[in-house]
Amino acid sequence: MVLKIKDDIYCMSFIEWEVKEYMSLDINKGTTYNSYLILDKENVLIDPPRIKHLDELKLYLKDIADLKIDYIIPNPSGLDHNECLEKLVEITGAKVVTTKIGKYCLDTQFDTKDWEFIIINNGDEITIGNKTLRFITDDKFRYLLTYCVENKILFSNELFGQHTVYKEKVDLEVGHKIMLEAKEFFANILLPNKDNILKMLKILKDLNLEYICPSHGIIWHKMIDEILLKYRNWSSGVYKNTAVIAYATIYYSTEKIARALGEGLAEGGVNVTYHRLDASTLNIVVRDILDAKYVIIGSPTINTNVHPKVGMLLTYIEGLKPYNKKIGVAFGSYGWEEYATKKINEFFEKLGFKVISGKILTRRFAPGENDLRKIKEFGKKLAKIKLDKFL
Ligand SMILES: Cc1cc2nc3c(=O)[nH]c(=O)nc-3n(C[C@H](O)[C@H](O)[C@H](O)COP(=O)(O)O)c2cc1C
């Protein structure tokens, strides 16, 4: 599918329905890879897609540019964004524009000895005729953003992307639900780079932006201020009065504790979301954790460890390095020797969360009515805790 953004700027979208799993991301809605073509005296291709889309891409390039491509600006770090680069360089003879780190990434993935590179730094510009392309990057950062000065268009790589397929291509046509998709993408893909993203947002603040064109999903046009604000919040740890209660259970004791704790929190005014880990996908759990004040994780003790699904969640969250301005609460059930809540609390400490623990949250086998009443009371008190007090 091709969308003409401006007279001489095109978005070519490649839909992938068959992607089901990408890391722990459960991409059950399909995804869209966007490549962009800028026509001027010298033509530029940004973000080429996977090699399986090469034939389709060639058709578009032939149709729109008669295969004349002078520069290619790839996202160098992931094969899903540069797999067809070798073939494209061969077909078009284009120069590859990238950073020093980008070149290193490409050198290790392809035979680049005959490629012509243009190595750029943050703030550098190239003129392609009437248009100027300015580059925004960070030495440690994997992404290279390209700003077309005259058209006020930012080609943003993974930033502001979403793993979705919509027949609509521009933000407001989809509506505000697109924010939830963007949040899921940020939480699962970009969160470990939040410090770099914050730096880049400071640069973007001074740009006049008419379009933001990411390498996945819809293009931002009418909702640019809104998505920039969300990105500032997500990368700086702004949180809401929400609690995510994520847990696994076999015989439902841990689930009973989850419900009682959640009821108490809800009565105390906290917006509670439950995720039973055999029914929720990790990407949705971490999406909800992104701006939650409370991260509450429960597990039965299984073989002197946490339930495997809880183990998976802990490992996943640890790598994503969420902002530490959060309250961590562990709960669970055990039979003879408790282990799970100890491990979950250690995990919270490692992340720098404020740990709130309570003996009542760890029950031997099934919690009784009295236990559940006390757990609910615990939840009500938890709802009153002011987070900033602890930081
Ligand atoms: C496969 C298996 C392994 C278990 N291993 C332990 C253990 O190492 N230590 C322990 O105290 N309890 C152990 N238990 C007991 C459970 O922790 C206990 O039944 C708990 O109440 C289950 O919580 P649930 O109802 O939320 O599933 C084990 C149970 C199962 C089924």
Coordinates of C-alpha atoms and ligand atoms in Angstrom, one line a residue:
M1 CA 0.0 0.0 0.0
V2 CA 1.4 3.5 -0.9
L3 CA 0.3 6.7 0.7
K4 CA 1.4 10.0 -0.7
I5 CA 2.2 12.2 2.3
K6 CA 3.4 15.2 0.2
D7 CA 3.8 15.6 -3.6
D8 CA 7.3 14.1 -3.4
I9 CA 7.1 12.0 -0.2
Y10 CA 5.6 8.6 -0.1
C11 CA 4.9 6.0 2.6
M12 CA 5.1 2.4 1.4
S13 CA 3.5 0.0 3.9
F14 CA 4.1 -3.7 4.1
I15 CA 1.7 -5.8 6.1
E16 CA 2.7 -8.9 8.0
W17 CA -0.2 -10.9 9.4
E18 CA 2.0 -13.9 10.1
V19 CA 4.2 -12.4 12.8
K20 CA 2.8 -13.9 16.0
E21 CA 5.8 -13.6 18.3
Y22 CA 8.5 -11.1 18.6
M23 CA 10.5 -11.5 21.8
S24 CA 7.7 -11.8 24.3
L25 CA 5.5 -9.5 22.2
D26 CA 2.4 -11.4 21.2
I27 CA 1.6 -9.7 17.9
N28 CA -1.8 -11.1 17.4
K29 CA -3.0 -8.1 15.4
G30 CA -0.3 -8.3 12.7
T31 CA 2.1 -5.5 12.1
T32 CA 3.0 -3.0 9.5
Y33 CA 6.5 -2.1 8.2
N34 CA 6.7 1.4 6.7
S35 CA 9.4 2.5 4.3
Y36 CA 9.5 6.1 3.0
L37 CA 10.6 7.5 -0.3
I38 CA 11.6 11.2 -0.8
L39 CA 12.0 12.4 -4.3
D40 CA 14.3 15.3 -5.1
K41 CA 17.4 15.8 -7.3
E42 CA 18.6 12.8 -5.3
N43 CA 16.1 10.3 -4.1
V44 CA 16.2 8.8 -0.6
L45 CA 14.8 5.6 0.7
I46 CA 14.3 5.4 4.5
D47 CA 13.7 2.3 6.6
P48 CA 13.7 -0.5 4.0
P49 CA 11.6 -3.5 5.0
R50 CA 12.2 -7.3 5.4
I51 CA 13.5 -9.1 2.4
K52 CA 10.3 -10.9 1.8
H53 CA 8.8 -7.6 0.8
L54 CA 11.6 -6.8 -1.7
D55 CA 9.6 -7.6 -4.8
E56 CA 6.7 -5.4 -3.7
L57 CA 9.2 -2.7 -2.7
K58 CA 10.8 -2.8 -6.1
L59 CA 7.5 -2.4 -7.8
Y60 CA 6.8 0.7 -5.9
L61 CA 10.3 2.1 -6.4
K62 CA 10.1 1.4 -10.1
D63 CA 6.7 3.0 -10.4
I64 CA 7.4 6.1 -8.3
A65 CA 11.2 6.6 -8.9
D66 CA 12.1 4.4 -11.8
L67 CA 14.4 2.6 -9.4
K68 CA 16.7 5.7 -9.0
I69 CA 17.7 5.7 -5.4
D70 CA 20.7 7.7 -4.4
Y71 CA 20.7 7.3 -0.6
I72 CA 19.3 4.7 1.7
I73 CA 18.9 5.5 5.4
P74 CA 18.3 2.2 7.2
N75 CA 17.7 1.4 10.8
P76 CA 20.9 -0.5 11.2
S77 CA 20.3 -2.6 14.3
G78 CA 17.6 -5.0 13.4
L79 CA 17.5 -7.4 10.4
D80 CA 13.7 -6.8 10.3
H81 CA 14.5 -3.3 9.2
N82 CA 17.5 -3.8 6.9
E83 CA 17.3 -7.4 5.6
C84 CA 16.9 -6.3 1.9
L85 CA 19.7 -3.7 2.1
E86 CA 22.3 -5.8 0.4
K87 CA 20.0 -6.4 -2.6
L88 CA 18.9 -2.8 -2.7
V89 CA 22.5 -1.5 -2.7
E90 CA 23.2 -4.0 -5.5
I91 CA 20.2 -2.9 -7.6
T92 CA 20.4 0.8 -7.1
G93 CA 24.1 1.6 -6.2
A94 CA 22.8 3.9 -3.5
K95 CA 25.0 5.3 -0.7
V96 CA 24.1 4.2 2.8
V97 CA 23.7 7.0 5.3
T98 CA 24.3 5.9 8.9
T99 CA 26.1 6.6 12.1
K100 CA 29.5 5.2 13.2
I101 CA 27.7 2.6 15.3
G102 CA 25.2 2.0 12.6
K103 CA 28.0 1.2 10.2
Y104 CA 29.5 -1.2 12.7
C105 CA 26.1 -3.0 13.0
L106 CA 25.8 -3.2 9.2
D107 CA 29.4 -4.4 8.7
T108 CA 28.8 -7.3 11.1
Q109 CA 25.6 -8.3 9.3
F110 CA 26.5 -7.9 5.6
D111 CA 29.4 -7.9 3.2
T112 CA 29.7 -4.1 3.0
K113 CA 33.2 -3.8 1.6
D114 CA 31.9 -2.4 -1.7
W115 CA 29.3 -0.2 -0.1
E116 CA 29.7 3.6 -0.1
F117 CA 28.8 5.0 3.3
I118 CA 28.1 8.5 4.5
I119 CA 28.7 8.6 8.2
I120 CA 26.8 11.2 10.0
N121 CA 26.6 12.6 13.6
N122 CA 23.8 14.1 15.6
G123 CA 22.8 17.5 14.0
D124 CA 24.5 16.8 10.6
E125 CA 22.6 17.7 7.4
I126 CA 22.6 16.6 3.8
T127 CA 21.0 18.5 0.9
I128 CA 19.3 16.3 -1.7
G129 CA 18.2 19.1 -4.0
N130 CA 15.6 21.4 -2.7
K131 CA 15.3 19.5 0.6
T132 CA 17.5 19.3 3.6
L133 CA 17.7 16.2 5.7
R134 CA 18.9 16.7 9.3
F135 CA 19.8 13.8 11.5
I136 CA 19.0 13.3 15.1
T137 CA 20.8 10.6 17.0
D138 CA 22.8 9.8 20.1
D139 CA 26.1 8.0 20.2
K140 CA 24.8 5.2 22.3
F141 CA 21.5 5.0 20.7
R142 CA 20.3 2.5 18.1
Y143 CA 18.0 4.8 16.3
L144 CA 18.7 7.4 13.6
L145 CA 15.9 9.9 13.1
T146 CA 15.8 11.9 9.9
Y147 CA 14.1 15.3 9.8
C148 CA 13.1 16.8 6.5
V149 CA 13.4 20.5 7.2
E150 CA 11.4 22.0 4.4
N151 CA 8.5 19.6 4.8
K152 CA 8.6 19.5 8.6
I153 CA 8.5 15.7 8.5
L154 CA 10.3 13.5 11.0
F155 CA 11.1 9.9 10.0
S156 CA 11.4 8.4 13.5
N157 CA 12.4 4.7 13.0
E158 CA 10.9 2.7 16.0
L159 CA 10.1 5.8 18.0
F160 CA 6.3 6.5 18.0
G161 CA 5.6 3.2 16.3
Q162 CA 2.9 0.7 17.0
H163 CA 2.6 -3.0 16.0
T164 CA -0.8 -2.8 14.3
V165 CA -2.5 -3.1 11.0
Y166 CA -5.1 -0.5 10.2
K167 CA -6.6 0.3 6.8
E168 CA -6.3 4.0 8.0
K169 CA -2.8 5.4 7.8
V170 CA -3.0 8.6 9.8
D171 CA -3.6 9.0 13.6
L172 CA -7.0 10.7 14.0
E173 CA -8.6 8.4 11.4
V174 CA -7.9 5.6 13.9
G175 CA -8.8 7.6 16.9
H176 CA -7.5 7.6 20.5
K177 CA -7.3 3.9 20.8
I178 CA -4.0 4.3 18.8
M179 CA -2.5 5.7 22.1
L180 CA -2.9 2.3 23.8
E181 CA -1.1 0.6 20.9
A182 CA 1.7 3.2 21.0
K183 CA 2.0 2.7 24.8
E184 CA 2.3 -1.1 24.3
F185 CA 5.0 -0.6 21.8
F186 CA 6.9 1.9 24.0
A187 CA 6.7 -0.4 27.1
N188 CA 7.9 -3.5 25.3
I189 CA 10.4 -2.1 22.8
L190 CA 11.6 1.3 23.8
L191 CA 11.5 1.4 27.6
P192 CA 15.2 0.2 28.2
N193 CA 16.2 3.3 26.1
K194 CA 14.1 5.7 28.0
D195 CA 17.0 8.0 29.0
N196 CA 18.1 8.4 25.4
I197 CA 14.6 8.9 24.3
L198 CA 14.2 11.7 26.8
K199 CA 17.3 13.4 25.4
M200 CA 15.9 13.1 21.9
L201 CA 12.6 14.5 22.9
K202 CA 14.3 17.6 24.0
I203 CA 15.7 18.0 20.5
L204 CA 12.3 17.3 19.0
K205 CA 10.6 19.9 21.1
D206 CA 12.3 22.6 19.1
L207 CA 11.3 21.2 15.7
N208 CA 8.3 22.3 13.7
L209 CA 6.5 19.0 13.1
E210 CA 3.8 18.4 10.6
Y211 CA 4.1 14.6 10.3
I212 CA 5.9 12.0 12.4
C213 CA 6.5 8.9 10.3
P214 CA 7.5 5.8 12.3
S215 CA 8.7 2.5 10.8
H216 CA 5.6 0.6 12.2
G217 CA 2.0 1.5 12.3
I218 CA 0.1 4.7 11.6
I219 CA 1.6 8.1 10.9
W220 CA 1.2 11.0 13.4
H221 CA -0.3 14.2 12.1
K222 CA -3.2 15.6 14.2
M223 CA -2.1 14.0 17.4
I224 CA 1.6 15.0 17.4
D225 CA 1.4 17.1 20.6
E226 CA -0.4 14.3 22.4
I227 CA 2.0 11.6 21.5
L228 CA 5.0 13.8 22.3
L229 CA 3.5 14.5 25.7
K230 CA 2.9 10.7 26.3
Y231 CA 6.5 9.9 25.3
R232 CA 7.8 12.5 27.8
N233 CA 5.6 11.0 30.5
W234 CA 6.5 7.4 29.7
S235 CA 10.2 8.1 29.6
S236 CA 10.3 10.1 32.7
G237 CA 8.3 7.9 35.0
V238 CA 5.1 9.9 35.4
Y239 CA 2.6 7.5 37.0
K240 CA -1.1 7.2 37.6
N241 CA -3.0 6.0 40.6
T242 CA -3.3 2.5 39.1
A243 CA -2.3 -0.9 40.3
V244 CA -1.4 -3.9 38.2
I245 CA -2.0 -7.2 40.0
A246 CA -0.2 -9.9 38.0
Y247 CA -0.2 -13.5 39.4
A248 CA -0.2 -17.2 38.6
T249 CA -2.3 -19.8 40.5
I250 CA -2.9 -23.5 40.3
Y251 CA -5.5 -24.2 43.1
Y252 CA -6.8 -20.5 43.3
S253 CA -5.4 -19.6 46.7
T254 CA -3.1 -17.0 45.2
E255 CA -6.0 -15.7 43.1
K256 CA -8.2 -15.3 46.3
I257 CA -5.5 -13.1 47.8
A258 CA -5.2 -11.1 44.5
R259 CA -8.9 -10.4 44.5
A260 CA -9.1 -9.4 48.2
L261 CA -6.0 -7.1 47.9
G262 CA -7.5 -5.6 44.7
E263 CA -10.9 -5.0 46.3
G264 CA -9.2 -3.1 49.2
L265 CA -7.1 -1.0 46.8
A266 CA -10.2 -0.2 44.6
E267 CA -12.2 0.8 47.7
G268 CA -9.3 3.1 48.5
G269 CA -9.7 4.8 45.1
V270 CA -7.0 3.0 43.1
N271 CA -7.7 1.8 39.6
V272 CA -6.9 -1.9 39.6
T273 CA -6.1 -4.2 36.6
Y274 CA -5.8 -7.9 37.1
H275 CA -3.6 -10.1 35.0
R276 CA -3.8 -13.8 35.5
L277 CA -0.7 -14.9 33.7
D278 CA -2.1 -17.9 32.0
A279 CA -4.7 -15.7 30.4
S280 CA -2.8 -12.4 29.8
T281 CA 0.1 -11.8 27.5
L282 CA 3.3 -10.4 28.9
N283 CA 3.2 -7.4 26.5
I284 CA -0.1 -6.2 27.9
V285 CA 1.1 -6.7 31.5
V286 CA 4.1 -4.6 31.0
R287 CA 2.1 -2.0 29.0
D288 CA -0.1 -1.6 32.1
I289 CA 2.9 -1.6 34.5
L290 CA 4.5 1.3 32.5
D291 CA 2.7 4.1 34.3
A292 CA 1.2 2.2 37.3
K293 CA 2.0 3.4 40.8
Y294 CA 1.6 -0.2 42.2
V295 CA 3.2 -3.3 40.8
I296 CA 1.7 -6.2 42.7
I297 CA 2.9 -9.7 41.8
G298 CA 1.6 -13.0 43.3
S299 CA 2.8 -16.6 43.0
P300 CA 2.4 -19.9 44.7
T301 CA 5.7 -21.5 45.8
I302 CA 6.4 -24.2 43.2
N303 CA 9.5 -26.4 43.7
T304 CA 11.1 -23.9 46.0
N305 CA 10.7 -21.2 43.4
V306 CA 8.1 -18.9 41.8
H307 CA 5.5 -20.3 39.4
P308 CA 7.3 -20.5 35.9
K309 CA 4.9 -17.9 34.4
V310 CA 5.8 -15.5 37.2
G311 CA 9.5 -16.3 36.6
M312 CA 9.1 -15.3 33.0
L313 CA 7.4 -12.0 33.9
L314 CA 10.2 -11.1 36.4
T315 CA 12.9 -11.8 33.8
Y316 CA 11.1 -9.8 31.2
I317 CA 10.4 -6.8 33.4
E318 CA 14.0 -6.8 34.7
G319 CA 15.4 -6.4 31.2
L320 CA 12.9 -3.6 30.4
K321 CA 14.2 -1.5 33.3
P322 CA 11.0 0.3 34.2
Y323 CA 11.2 3.6 36.0
N324 CA 11.7 2.9 39.8
K325 CA 9.2 5.3 41.1
K326 CA 6.8 2.5 41.9
I327 CA 5.5 0.5 44.9
G328 CA 6.2 -3.2 44.7
V329 CA 4.0 -5.7 46.7
A330 CA 4.4 -9.5 46.7
F331 CA 1.8 -12.1 47.7
G332 CA 1.3 -15.8 47.4
S333 CA 0.4 -19.1 48.8
Y334 CA 2.7 -22.0 49.8
G335 CA 2.4 -25.5 51.3
W336 CA 5.4 -26.3 53.5
E337 CA 8.2 -23.8 52.9
E338 CA 7.6 -20.3 51.4
Y339 CA 9.9 -19.0 48.8
A340 CA 7.9 -17.1 46.1
T341 CA 7.2 -13.8 47.8
K342 CA 10.9 -13.6 49.0
K343 CA 12.0 -13.9 45.4
I344 CA 9.5 -11.4 44.2
N345 CA 10.5 -8.9 46.9
E346 CA 14.2 -9.3 46.1
F347 CA 13.2 -8.6 42.5
F348 CA 11.5 -5.3 43.5
E349 CA 14.5 -4.3 45.5
K350 CA 16.8 -4.9 42.6
L351 CA 14.6 -2.6 40.5
G352 CA 14.7 0.1 43.2
F353 CA 11.0 -0.1 43.8
K354 CA 9.6 0.9 47.3
V355 CA 8.8 -2.6 48.7
I356 CA 5.7 -2.8 51.0
S357 CA 5.4 -6.3 52.5
G358 CA 2.9 -7.8 54.9
K359 CA 2.8 -11.2 56.6
I360 CA -0.9 -11.5 55.8
L361 CA -0.1 -11.5 52.1
T362 CA 1.6 -14.9 52.3
R363 CA -0.8 -17.7 53.2
R364 CA -0.2 -21.4 53.8
F365 CA -2.5 -23.2 51.3
A366 CA -5.9 -21.6 51.1
P367 CA -6.6 -18.2 52.8
G368 CA -9.6 -18.3 55.2
E369 CA -12.4 -15.7 55.4
N370 CA -10.7 -13.9 58.2
D371 CA -7.4 -13.7 56.2
L372 CA -9.2 -12.3 53.2
R373 CA -10.9 -9.6 55.3
K374 CA -7.4 -8.6 56.7
I375 CA -5.9 -8.7 53.2
K376 CA -8.6 -6.4 51.9
E377 CA -7.9 -4.0 54.9
F378 CA -4.2 -4.1 53.9
G379 CA -5.2 -3.1 50.3
K380 CA -7.2 -0.1 51.7
K381 CA -4.2 1.1 53.6
L382 CA -1.9 0.5 50.6
A383 CA -4.1 2.8 48.6
K384 CA -3.2 5.7 51.0
I385 CA 0.5 5.4 50.6
K386 CA 2.1 8.5 49.1
L387 CA 4.9 7.4 46.8
D388 CA 7.0 10.5 46.7
K389 CA 7.4 10.3 50.4
F390 CA 9.7 7.4 49.9
L391 CA 11.9 8.8 47.2
Ligands
LIG1 C1 4.2 -29.0 41.5 C2 4.1 -28.3 42.9 C3 5.2 -28.0 43.6 C4 5.1 -27.4 44.8 N1 6.3 -27.0 45.5 C5 6.2 -26.4 46.7 C6 7.3 -26.0 47.4 O1 8.5 -26.2 46.9 N2 7.2 -25.4 48.6 C7 6.0 -25.2 49.1 O2 5.9 -24.6 50.2 N3 4.9 -25.6 48.5 C8 4.9 -26.1 47.3 N4 3.8 -26.5 46.6 C9 2.5 -26.2 47.2 C10 1.8 -25.0 46.7 O3 2.6 -23.9 46.9 C11 0.5 -24.8 47.5 O4 -0.4 -25.8 47.1 C12 -0.2 -23.4 47.2 O5 -1.2 -23.3 48.1 C13 -0.7 -23.4 45.8 O6 -1.2 -22.1 45.5 P1 -2.3 -21.8 44.5 O7 -3.6 -22.4 45.1 O8 -2.4 -20.4 44.3 O9 -2.0 -22.6 43.3 C14 3.8 -27.1 45.4 C15 2.7 -27.4 44.7 C16 2.8 -28.0 43.4 C17 1.6 -28.4 42.7

